[in-house]
XYZ file of C-alpha atoms in Angstrom:
647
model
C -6.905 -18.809 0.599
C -9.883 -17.472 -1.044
C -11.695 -20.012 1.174
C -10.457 -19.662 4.194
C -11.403 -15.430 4.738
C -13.493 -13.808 6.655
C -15.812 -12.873 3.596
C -15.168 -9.488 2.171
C -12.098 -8.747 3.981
C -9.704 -10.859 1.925
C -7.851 -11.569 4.752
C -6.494 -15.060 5.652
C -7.202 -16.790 8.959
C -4.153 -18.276 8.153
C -2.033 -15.125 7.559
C -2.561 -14.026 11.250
C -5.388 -11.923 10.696
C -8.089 -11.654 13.920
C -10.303 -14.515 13.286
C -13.587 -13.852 11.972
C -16.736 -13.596 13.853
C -19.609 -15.717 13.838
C -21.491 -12.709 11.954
C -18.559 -12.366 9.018
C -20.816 -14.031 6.768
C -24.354 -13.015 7.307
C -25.744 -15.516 5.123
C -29.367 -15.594 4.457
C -32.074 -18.466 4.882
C -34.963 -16.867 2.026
C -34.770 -17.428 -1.201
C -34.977 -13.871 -1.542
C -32.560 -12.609 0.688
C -29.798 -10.676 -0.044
C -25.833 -11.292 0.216
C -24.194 -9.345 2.972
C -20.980 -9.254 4.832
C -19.302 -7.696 7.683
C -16.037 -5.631 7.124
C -13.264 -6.066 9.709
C -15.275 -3.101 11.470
C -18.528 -4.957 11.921
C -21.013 -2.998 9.776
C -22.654 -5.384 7.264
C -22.448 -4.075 3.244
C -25.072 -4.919 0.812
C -23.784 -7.030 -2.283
C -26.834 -8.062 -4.114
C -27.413 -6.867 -7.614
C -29.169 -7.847 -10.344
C -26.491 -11.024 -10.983
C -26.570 -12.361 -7.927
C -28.003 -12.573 -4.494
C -25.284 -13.694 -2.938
C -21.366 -13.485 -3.344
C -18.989 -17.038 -4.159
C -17.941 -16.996 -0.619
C -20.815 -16.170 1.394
C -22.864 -19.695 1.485
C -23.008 -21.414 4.551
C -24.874 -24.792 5.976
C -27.987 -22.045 7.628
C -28.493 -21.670 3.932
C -29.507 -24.919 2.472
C -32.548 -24.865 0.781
C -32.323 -21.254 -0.353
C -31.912 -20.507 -4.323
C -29.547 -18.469 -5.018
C -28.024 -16.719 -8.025
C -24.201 -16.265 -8.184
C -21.808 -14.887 -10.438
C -18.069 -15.089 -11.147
C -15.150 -16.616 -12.846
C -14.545 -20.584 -13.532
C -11.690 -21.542 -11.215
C -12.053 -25.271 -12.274
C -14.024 -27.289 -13.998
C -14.481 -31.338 -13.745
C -16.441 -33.783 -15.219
C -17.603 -36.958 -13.491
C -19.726 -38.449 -15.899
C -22.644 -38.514 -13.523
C -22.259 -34.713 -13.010
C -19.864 -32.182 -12.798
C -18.786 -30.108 -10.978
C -17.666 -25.742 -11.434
C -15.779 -24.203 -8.804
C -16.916 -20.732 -9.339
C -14.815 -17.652 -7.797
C -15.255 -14.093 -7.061
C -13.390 -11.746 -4.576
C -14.905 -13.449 -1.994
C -14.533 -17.011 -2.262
C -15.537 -20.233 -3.865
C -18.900 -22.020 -4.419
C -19.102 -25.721 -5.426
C -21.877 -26.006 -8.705
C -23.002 -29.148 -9.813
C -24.606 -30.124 -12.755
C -26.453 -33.263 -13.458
C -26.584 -35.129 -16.668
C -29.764 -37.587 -17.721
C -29.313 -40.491 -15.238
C -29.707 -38.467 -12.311
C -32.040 -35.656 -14.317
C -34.170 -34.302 -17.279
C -33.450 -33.497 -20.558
C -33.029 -29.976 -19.586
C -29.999 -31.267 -16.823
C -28.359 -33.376 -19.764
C -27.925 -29.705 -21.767
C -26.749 -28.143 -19.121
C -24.311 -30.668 -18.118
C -23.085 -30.932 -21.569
C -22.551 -26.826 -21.383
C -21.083 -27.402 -18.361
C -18.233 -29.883 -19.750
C -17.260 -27.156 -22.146
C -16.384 -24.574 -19.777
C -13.061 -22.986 -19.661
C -10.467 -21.509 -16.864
C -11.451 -18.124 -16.476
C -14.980 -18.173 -18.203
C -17.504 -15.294 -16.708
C -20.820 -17.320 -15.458
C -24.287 -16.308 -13.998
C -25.733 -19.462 -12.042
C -28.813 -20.070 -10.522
C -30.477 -22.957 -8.394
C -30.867 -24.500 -4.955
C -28.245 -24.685 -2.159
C -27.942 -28.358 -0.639
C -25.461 -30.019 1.615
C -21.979 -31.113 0.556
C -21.811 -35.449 1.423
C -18.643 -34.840 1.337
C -16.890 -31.572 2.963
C -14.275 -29.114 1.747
C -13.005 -27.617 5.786
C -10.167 -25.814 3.691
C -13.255 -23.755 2.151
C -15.310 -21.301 3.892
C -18.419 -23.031 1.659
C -17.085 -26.375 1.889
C -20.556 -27.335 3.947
C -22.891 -26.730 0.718
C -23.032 -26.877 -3.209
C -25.489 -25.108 -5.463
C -27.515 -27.949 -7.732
C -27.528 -25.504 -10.756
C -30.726 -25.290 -12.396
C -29.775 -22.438 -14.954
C -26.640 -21.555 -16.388
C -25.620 -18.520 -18.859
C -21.986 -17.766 -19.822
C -21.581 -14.253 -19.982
C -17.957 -13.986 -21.608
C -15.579 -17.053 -22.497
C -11.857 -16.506 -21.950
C -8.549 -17.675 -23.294
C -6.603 -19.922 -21.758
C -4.721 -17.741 -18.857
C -0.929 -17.834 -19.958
C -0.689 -19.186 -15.641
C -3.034 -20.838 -13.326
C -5.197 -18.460 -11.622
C -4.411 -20.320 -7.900
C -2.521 -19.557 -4.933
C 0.889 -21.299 -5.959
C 1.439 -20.141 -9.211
C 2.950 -21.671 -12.220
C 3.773 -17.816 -13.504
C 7.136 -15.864 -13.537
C 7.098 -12.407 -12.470
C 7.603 -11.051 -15.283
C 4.388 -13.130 -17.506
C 2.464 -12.082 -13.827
C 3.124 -8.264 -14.058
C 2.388 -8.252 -17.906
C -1.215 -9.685 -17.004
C -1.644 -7.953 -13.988
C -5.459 -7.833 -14.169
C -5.295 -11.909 -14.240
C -2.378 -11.527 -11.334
C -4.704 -9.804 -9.207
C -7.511 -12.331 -9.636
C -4.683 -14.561 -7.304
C -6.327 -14.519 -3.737
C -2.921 -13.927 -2.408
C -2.771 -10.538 -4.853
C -6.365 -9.695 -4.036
C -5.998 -9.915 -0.392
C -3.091 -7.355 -0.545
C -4.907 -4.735 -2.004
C -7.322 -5.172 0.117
C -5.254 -5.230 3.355
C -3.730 -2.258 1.614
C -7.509 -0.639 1.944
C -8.017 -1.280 5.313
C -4.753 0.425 6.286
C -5.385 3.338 4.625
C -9.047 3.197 5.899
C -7.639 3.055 9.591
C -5.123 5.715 8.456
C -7.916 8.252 7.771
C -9.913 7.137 10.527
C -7.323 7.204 13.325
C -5.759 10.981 12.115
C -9.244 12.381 11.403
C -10.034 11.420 15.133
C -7.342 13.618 16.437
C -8.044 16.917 14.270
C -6.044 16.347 11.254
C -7.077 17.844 8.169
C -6.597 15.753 4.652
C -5.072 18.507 2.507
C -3.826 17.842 -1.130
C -0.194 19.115 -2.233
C 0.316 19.704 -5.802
C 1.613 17.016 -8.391
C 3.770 19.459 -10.982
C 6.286 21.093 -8.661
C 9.741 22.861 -8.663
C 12.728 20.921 -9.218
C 15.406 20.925 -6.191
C 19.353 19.808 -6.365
C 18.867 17.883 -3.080
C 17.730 14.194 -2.441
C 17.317 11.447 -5.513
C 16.719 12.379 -9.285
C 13.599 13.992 -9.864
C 11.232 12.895 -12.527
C 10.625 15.851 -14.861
C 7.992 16.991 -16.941
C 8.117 19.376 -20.024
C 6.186 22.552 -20.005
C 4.199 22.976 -23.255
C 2.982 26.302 -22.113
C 6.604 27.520 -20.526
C 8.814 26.481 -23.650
C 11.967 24.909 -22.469
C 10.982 24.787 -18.775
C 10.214 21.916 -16.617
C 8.000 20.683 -13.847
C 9.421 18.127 -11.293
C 7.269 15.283 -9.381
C 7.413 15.816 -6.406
C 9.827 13.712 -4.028
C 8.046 14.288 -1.573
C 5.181 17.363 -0.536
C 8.422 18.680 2.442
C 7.725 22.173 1.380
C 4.328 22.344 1.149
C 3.264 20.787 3.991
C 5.982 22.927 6.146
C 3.931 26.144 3.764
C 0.677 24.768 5.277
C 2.125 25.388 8.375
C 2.799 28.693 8.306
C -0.439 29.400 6.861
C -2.105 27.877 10.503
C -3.306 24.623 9.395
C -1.763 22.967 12.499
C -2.211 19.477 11.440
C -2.400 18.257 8.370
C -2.202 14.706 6.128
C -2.461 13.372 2.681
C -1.935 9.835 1.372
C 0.030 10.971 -1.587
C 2.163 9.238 -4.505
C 5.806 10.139 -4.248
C 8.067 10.026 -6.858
C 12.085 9.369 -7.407
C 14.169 8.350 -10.273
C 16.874 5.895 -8.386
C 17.867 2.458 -8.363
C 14.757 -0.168 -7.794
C 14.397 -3.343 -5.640
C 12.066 -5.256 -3.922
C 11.223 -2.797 -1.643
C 11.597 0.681 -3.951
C 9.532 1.632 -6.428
C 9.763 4.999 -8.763
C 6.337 5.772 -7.859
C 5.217 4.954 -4.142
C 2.758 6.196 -1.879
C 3.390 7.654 1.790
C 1.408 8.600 4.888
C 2.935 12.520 4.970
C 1.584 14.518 8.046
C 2.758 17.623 9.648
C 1.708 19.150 12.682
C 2.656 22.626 14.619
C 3.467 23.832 17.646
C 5.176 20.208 18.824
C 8.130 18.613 20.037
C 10.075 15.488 19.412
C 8.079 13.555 21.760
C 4.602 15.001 20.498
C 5.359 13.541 16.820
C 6.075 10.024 18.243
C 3.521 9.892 20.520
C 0.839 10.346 18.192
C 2.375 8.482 14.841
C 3.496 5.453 17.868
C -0.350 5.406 18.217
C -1.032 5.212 14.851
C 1.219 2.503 14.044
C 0.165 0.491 17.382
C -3.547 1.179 15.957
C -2.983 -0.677 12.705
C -1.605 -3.831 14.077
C -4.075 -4.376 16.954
C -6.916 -3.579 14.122
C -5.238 -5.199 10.892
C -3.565 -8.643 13.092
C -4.835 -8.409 16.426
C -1.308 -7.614 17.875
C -0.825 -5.275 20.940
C 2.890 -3.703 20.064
C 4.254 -2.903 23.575
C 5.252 1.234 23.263
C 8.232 1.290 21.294
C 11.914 1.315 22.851
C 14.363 4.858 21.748
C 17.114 3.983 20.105
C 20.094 6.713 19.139
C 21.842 6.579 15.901
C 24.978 5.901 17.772
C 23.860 2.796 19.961
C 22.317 1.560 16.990
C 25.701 1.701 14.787
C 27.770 0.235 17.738
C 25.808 -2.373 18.379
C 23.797 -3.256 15.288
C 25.833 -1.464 12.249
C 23.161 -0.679 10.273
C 20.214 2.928 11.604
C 17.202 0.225 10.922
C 18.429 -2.571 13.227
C 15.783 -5.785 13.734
C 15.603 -6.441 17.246
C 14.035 -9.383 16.735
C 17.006 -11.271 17.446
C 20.774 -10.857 19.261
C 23.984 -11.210 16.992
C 24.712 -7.549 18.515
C 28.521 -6.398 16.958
C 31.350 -6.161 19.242
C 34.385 -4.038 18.445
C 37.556 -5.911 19.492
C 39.696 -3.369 18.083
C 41.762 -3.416 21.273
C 42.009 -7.327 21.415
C 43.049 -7.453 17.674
C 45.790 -5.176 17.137
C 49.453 -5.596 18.112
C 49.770 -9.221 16.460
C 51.569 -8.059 13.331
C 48.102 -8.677 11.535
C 48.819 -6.028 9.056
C 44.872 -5.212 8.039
C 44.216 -5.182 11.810
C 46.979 -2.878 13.103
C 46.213 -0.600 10.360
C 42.599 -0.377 10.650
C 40.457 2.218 12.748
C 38.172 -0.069 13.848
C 37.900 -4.164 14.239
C 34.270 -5.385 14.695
C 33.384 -8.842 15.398
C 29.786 -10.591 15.385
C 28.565 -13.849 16.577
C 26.485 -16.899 14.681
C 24.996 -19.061 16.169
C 25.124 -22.603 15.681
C 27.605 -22.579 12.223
C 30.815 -23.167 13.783
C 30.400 -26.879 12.079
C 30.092 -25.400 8.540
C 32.233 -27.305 6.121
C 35.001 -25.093 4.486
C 33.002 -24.687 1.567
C 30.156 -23.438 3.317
C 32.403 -20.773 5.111
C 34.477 -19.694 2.045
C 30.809 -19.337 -0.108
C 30.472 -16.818 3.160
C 34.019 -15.516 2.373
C 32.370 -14.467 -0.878
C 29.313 -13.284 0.006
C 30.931 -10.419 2.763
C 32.914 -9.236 -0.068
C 30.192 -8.908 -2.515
C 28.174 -5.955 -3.278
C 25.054 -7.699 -0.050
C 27.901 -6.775 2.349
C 30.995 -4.843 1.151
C 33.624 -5.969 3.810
C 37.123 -6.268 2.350
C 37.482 -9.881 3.726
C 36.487 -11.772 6.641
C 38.330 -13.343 9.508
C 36.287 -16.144 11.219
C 36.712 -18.371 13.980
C 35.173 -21.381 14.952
C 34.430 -22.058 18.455
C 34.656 -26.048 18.915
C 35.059 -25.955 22.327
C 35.560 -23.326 25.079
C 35.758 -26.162 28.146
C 38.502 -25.173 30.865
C 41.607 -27.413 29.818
C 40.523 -28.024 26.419
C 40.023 -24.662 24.771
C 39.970 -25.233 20.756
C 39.464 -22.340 18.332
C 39.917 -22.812 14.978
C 40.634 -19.569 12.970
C 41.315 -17.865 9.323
C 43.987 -16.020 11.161
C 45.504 -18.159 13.528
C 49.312 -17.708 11.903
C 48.716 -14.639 14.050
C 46.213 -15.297 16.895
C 46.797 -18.146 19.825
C 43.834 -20.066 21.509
C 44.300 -17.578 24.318
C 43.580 -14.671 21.975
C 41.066 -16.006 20.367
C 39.522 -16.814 23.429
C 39.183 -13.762 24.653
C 37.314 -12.888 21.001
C 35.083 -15.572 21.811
C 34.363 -13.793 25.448
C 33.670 -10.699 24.107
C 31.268 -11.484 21.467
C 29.916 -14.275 24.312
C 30.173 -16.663 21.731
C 29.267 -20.520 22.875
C 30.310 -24.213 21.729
C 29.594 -24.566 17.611
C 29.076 -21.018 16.776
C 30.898 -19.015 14.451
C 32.818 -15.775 15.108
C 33.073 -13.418 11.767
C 35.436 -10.688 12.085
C 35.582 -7.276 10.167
C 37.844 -4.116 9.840
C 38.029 -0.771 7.949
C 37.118 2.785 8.583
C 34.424 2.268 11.652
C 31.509 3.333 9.977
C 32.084 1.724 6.827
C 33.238 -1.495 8.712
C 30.254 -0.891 11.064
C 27.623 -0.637 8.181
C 29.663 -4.356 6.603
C 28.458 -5.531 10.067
C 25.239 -4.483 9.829
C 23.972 -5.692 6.366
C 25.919 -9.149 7.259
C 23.665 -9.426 10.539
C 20.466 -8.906 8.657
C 21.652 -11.259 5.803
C 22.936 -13.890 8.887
C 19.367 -13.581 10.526
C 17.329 -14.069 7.983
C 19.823 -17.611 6.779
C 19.105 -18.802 9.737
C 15.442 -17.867 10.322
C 15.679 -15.823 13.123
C 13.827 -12.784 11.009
C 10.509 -14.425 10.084
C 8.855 -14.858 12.926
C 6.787 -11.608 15.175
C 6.984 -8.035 15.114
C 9.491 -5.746 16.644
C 9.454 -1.936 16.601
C 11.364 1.113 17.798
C 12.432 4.513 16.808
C 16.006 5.737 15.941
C 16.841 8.812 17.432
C 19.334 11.686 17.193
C 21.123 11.012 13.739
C 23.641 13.234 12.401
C 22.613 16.432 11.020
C 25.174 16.186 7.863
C 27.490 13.856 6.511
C 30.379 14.276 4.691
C 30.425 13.583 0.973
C 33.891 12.412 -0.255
C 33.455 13.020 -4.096
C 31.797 16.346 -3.823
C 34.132 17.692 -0.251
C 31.210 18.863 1.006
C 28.495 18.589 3.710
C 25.299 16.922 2.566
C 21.916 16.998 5.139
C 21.504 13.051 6.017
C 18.177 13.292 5.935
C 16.991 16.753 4.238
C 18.234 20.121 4.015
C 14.602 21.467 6.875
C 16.169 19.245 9.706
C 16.535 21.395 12.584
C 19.810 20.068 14.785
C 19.344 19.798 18.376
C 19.137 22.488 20.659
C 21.964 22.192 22.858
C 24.142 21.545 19.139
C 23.817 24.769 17.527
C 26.642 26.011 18.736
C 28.402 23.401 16.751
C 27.366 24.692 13.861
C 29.900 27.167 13.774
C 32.645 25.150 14.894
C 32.100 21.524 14.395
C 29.290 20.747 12.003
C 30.221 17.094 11.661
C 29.213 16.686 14.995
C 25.887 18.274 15.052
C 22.437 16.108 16.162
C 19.433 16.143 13.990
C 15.912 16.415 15.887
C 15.185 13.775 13.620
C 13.442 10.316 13.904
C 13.003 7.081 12.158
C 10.130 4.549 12.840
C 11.644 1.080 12.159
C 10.122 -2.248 12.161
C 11.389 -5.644 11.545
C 14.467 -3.911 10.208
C 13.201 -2.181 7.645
C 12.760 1.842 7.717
C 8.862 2.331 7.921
C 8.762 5.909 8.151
C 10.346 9.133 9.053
C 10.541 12.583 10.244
C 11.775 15.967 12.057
C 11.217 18.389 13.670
C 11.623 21.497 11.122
C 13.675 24.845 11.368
C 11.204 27.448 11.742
C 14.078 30.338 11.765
C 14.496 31.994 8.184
C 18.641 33.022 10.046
C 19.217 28.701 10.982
C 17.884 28.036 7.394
C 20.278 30.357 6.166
C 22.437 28.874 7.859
C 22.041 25.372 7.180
C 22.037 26.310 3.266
C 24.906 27.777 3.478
C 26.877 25.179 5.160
C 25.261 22.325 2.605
C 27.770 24.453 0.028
C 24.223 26.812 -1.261
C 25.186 30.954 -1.795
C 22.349 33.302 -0.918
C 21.374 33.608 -4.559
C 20.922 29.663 -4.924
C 19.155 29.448 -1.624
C 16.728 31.878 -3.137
C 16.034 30.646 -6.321
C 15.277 27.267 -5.333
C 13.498 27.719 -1.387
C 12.915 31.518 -1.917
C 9.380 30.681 -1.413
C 9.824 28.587 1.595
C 12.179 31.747 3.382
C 9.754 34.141 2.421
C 6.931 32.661 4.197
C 9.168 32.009 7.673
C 9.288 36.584 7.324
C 5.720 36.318 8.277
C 5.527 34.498 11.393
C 6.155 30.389 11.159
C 5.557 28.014 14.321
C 7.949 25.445 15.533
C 6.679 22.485 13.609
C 7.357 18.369 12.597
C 6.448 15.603 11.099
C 6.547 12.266 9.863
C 5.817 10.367 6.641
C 6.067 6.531 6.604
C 5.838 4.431 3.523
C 2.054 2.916 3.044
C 3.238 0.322 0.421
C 6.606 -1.158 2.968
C 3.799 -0.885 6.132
C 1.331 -3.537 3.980
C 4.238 -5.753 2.912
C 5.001 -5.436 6.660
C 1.952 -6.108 7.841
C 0.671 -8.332 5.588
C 3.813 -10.437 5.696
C 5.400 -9.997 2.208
C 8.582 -10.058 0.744
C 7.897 -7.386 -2.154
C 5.882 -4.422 -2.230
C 5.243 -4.979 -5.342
C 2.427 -7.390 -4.121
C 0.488 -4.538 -2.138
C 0.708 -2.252 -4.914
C -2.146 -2.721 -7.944
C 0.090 -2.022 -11.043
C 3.919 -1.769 -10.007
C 6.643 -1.381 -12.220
C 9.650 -3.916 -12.560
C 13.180 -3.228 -11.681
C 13.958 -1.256 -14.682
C 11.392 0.904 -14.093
C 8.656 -0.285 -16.637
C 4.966 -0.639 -16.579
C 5.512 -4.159 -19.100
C 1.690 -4.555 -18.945
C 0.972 -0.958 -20.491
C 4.159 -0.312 -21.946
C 5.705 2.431 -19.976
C 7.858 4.740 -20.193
C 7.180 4.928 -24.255
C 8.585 6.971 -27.440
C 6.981 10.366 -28.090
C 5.867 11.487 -31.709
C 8.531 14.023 -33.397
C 5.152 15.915 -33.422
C 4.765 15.483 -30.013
C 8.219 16.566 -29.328
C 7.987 19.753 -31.068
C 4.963 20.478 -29.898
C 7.105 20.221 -26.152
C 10.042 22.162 -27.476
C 12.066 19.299 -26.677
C 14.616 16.362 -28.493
C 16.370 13.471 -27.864
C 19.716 12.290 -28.601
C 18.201 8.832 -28.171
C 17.386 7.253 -31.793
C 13.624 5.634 -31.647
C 14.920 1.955 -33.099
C 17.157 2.070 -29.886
C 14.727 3.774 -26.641
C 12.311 0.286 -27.559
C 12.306 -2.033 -24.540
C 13.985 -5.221 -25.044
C 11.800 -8.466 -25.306
């Protein structure tokens, strides 16, 4: 849609970006005016230089008659034996060049058209000549109103032929796409994500450096902590057989800057955590982290509510209305999953009361008995409904079966359910299922059981999976913040309490005296910014207390000397007078993919890795030197032959 965007934005008028206005292009009418065009903030930026005097996307009909010089890349060339024509391409759009052979020009035309034939995909060209009006338009093109009759052409660099087409709708895998990333991001599609990603963080900067935050950096080579994901480590040459960590996260620092009276502070920093990858998780990403002192609950969301309302009236001209409170607990009960998409209904329904008693053995011995509701698939065929059989006990869902019923009719006299389980359950059972989930003629009734939150959290990832099916997920924006999450969680394999979200969550006032006697139970001043069902961002409010630190170390299993060696320098500075203080950090790469309406962040980030974790276009991770490794006072167990990447 190179065409089709405001010019130097990248965005789409398609994609749902605010439309353009009538100054987006700026185009000139002298032959010696300059290219220049507006940003999505209205000042104009200068792009002549000394190869062209215009950009591939800025021409417009005011500028017939002007000669121009532009430069770029060959999206297409085609011969017509009269002429033909190059489609040249930049960041900012396409121009039309034509070239005329003898019959319509001079001997001078005939060389140049001959040149012109030999021109491959990709080629780097500097063009000059005069711009005249299309006879026939291009309205999918920004410059589909003009051409430029090329009176001088000079190929700067010829290119192979790219190993995919260079176009919207791809003929590349993945896998070819991230191995020539610099051709990838010569895709409009790519190009326009990176630079949607620039105007978020632009509006970022702007918006917190309007309301006294201070852009502080946090350092890269930290101190490895037990807590959280794997940390990526990094051998001390210096500090023989010691090792830095990458940081997680800056938590500490930013709670250090703090203390030291910064009040508010930010950073658009890279993040980094050795786990398990997918579309949306990278091992290196890159978050919004701010911190601010002297605040409560409310202060943090009011101002990072703002900030998120900010980017979607400025980046897609959409007015969020203020976003709803949710608690954990509401959100489990009626949702199953803490990042629920309110975009649609299919809210759970525990029939745990309705569903026991019926010598249904999984049902009378279960805790809890959830049902949910689909809409419109009571008339799948069986084999549609036992492929869904298979998909709630794979590893999407993780239910340990599924019970469904299929409402056919629910008219007064002529009730008729049909059911997985109806050795068990009689119409007038499984009509009062259908009431409670308020189910209606042709949908589908799916029924789960277990331990609640484990049966809950089956629920959950089946109503995502259900909504997006059936399109119900790809359509608007929805936003709200989960509230009031459990301070700790118990961990089965270890028999101990782990913090849910990190070991500086300060619990809820009117909780701490459940710290003492029922820690399970203790709230979290914690928050999570959700949108579209997916976890944006999140935060706390911190303990300031060096005694409820203590405290909280010691009941996530840490003695005093452990405590010590790995926060000692966190403790030490709450002895010297720390404020009550929060924060918030939300994902910059998951907020593009939102925004920009992706499906992989991946696509908003310049050179991502795949889901093993390599850079396939660099290389990365590589083999070290036994020099290298000595030098490091390190070894591997791993022989060379077998740490190569497979082909």
């Amino acid at each position: 849609n190179y065409a089709t965007g405001p010019v130097g934005t990248g965005l789409s008028e398609t994609s749902g970006a605010p439309a353009p206005s009538s100054g987006s292009a700026a185009p000139s009418t002298s032959a010696g005016a300059s290219s220049a065009s507006s940003t999505p903030y209205g000042e104009l930026i200068e792009l002549e230089t000394g190869f062209r005097t215009h950009t591939c996307g800025a021409l417009r009909i005011t500028d017939v008659g002007s000669r121009v010089t532009l430069s770029g890349w060959v999206q297409q060339a085609r011969d017509m034996n009269h002429f033909a024509f190059v489609d040249l391409r930049d960041r900012h759009g396409i121009t039309q060049c034509v070239f005329l052979n003898e019959k319509d020009g001079d001997a001078a035309s005939l060389a140049r058209y001959e040149a012109a034939k030999k021109l491959g995909r990709e080629f780097v060209l500097k063009v000059q000549g005069k711009v005249v009006e299309r006879s026939n338009k291009n309205k999918q093109r920004a410059t589909g109103d003009i051409e430029v009759l090329v009176d001088s052409l000079e190929v700067i660099t010829e290119s192979l032929t790219p190993p995919f087409l260079i176009q919207d709708k791809t003929d590349g895998g993945e896998t070819v796409r991230m191995e020539f990333r610099y051709l990838d991001i010569r895709r409009a599609p790519i190009a326009q994500a990176l630079i949607l990603r620039n105007n978020v963080t632009r509006i970022v900067r702007e918006h917190l450096n309007g309301r006294g935050f201070v852009e502080i950096e946090t350092p890269v080579l930290i101190k490895s902590t037990p807590e959280g994901a794997r940390d990526f480590v990094v051998p001390s040459r210096m500090n023989p057989g010691q090792f830095y960590a990458l940081p997680q996260s800056p938590q500490t620092f930013k709670q250090i800057l703090m203390v030291a009276g910064m009040d508010r502070y930010f950073q658009i920093v890279k993040c980094f955590r050795d786990e398990e990858l997918r579309a949306d998780r990278q091992p290196e990403f890159t978050q919004v982290d701010c911190e601010l002192s002297f605040v409560t609950q409310d202060d943090v969301l009011r101002v990072f509510e703002g900030l998120a309302r900010d980017l979607f009236r400025q980046t897609k001209g959409v007015d969020l209305p203020p976003f709803p409170r949710m608690p954990w607990s509401q959100a489990m009960d009626e949702y199953g999953i803490d990042k629920p998409d309110l975009r649609f209904g299919m809210k759970l329904r525990e029939i745990t009361h309705l569903a026991k008693g019926k010598d249904f053995k999984v049902f009378d011995e279960a805790e809890y008995v959830g049902a949910i509701c689909c809409p419109g698939v009571g008339n799948w065929s069986t084999k549609q409904v036992k492929n869904l059989e298979k998909t709630c006990t794979g590893e999407q869902v993780g239910a340990p079966g599924l019970v469904w019923v299929k409402v056919k009719s629910l008219k007064e006299g002529a009730v008729d359910l049909d059911s997985s389980a109806k050795k068990f359950f009689g119409a007038e059972d499984l009509k009062k299922w259908a009431d409670a989930c308020e189910a209606a003629e042709g949908d589908l009734i799916c029924v789960f059981w277990g331990p609640k939150l484990k049966a809950q959290t089956a629920l959950g990832k089946f109503r995502h999976l259900m909504g997006t099916d059936l399109g119900l997920r790809d359509k608007g924006f929805s936003a709200l913040w989960v509230v009031d999450f459990p301070l700790l969680e118990w961990d089965e394999d270890d028999e101990r309490y782990v913090a849910m979200h990190h070991p500086f969550t300060s619990c809820k006032p009117e909780d701490t005296p459940l710290m003492d006697t029922d820690p399970g139970k203790v709230r979290a001043n914690a928050y999570d910014m959700v949108i579209n069902g997916v976890e944006v961002g999140g935060g706390s409010i911190r303990i300031h207390d060096r005694a409820m630190q203590s405290k909280l170390f010691s009941l996530l299993g840490f003695t005093e000397e452990e405590a010590k060696a790995q926060f000692g320098f966190l403790l030490s500075a709450f002895e010297y007078g720390a404020p009550p203080h929060g924060g918030l950090a939300f994902g910059l790469d998951r907020m593009c993919t939102i925004i920009g309406g992706g499906t992989s962040i991946r696509d908003y980030i310049a050179f991502p890795k795949n889901n093993q974790g390599r850079d396939v276009m660099i290389n990365a991770p590589s083999s070290l030197t036994p020099s290298q490794l000595a030098e490091l006072s390190i070894n591997t167990t791993v022989k060379a032959a077998d740490a190569l990447p497979s082909s």
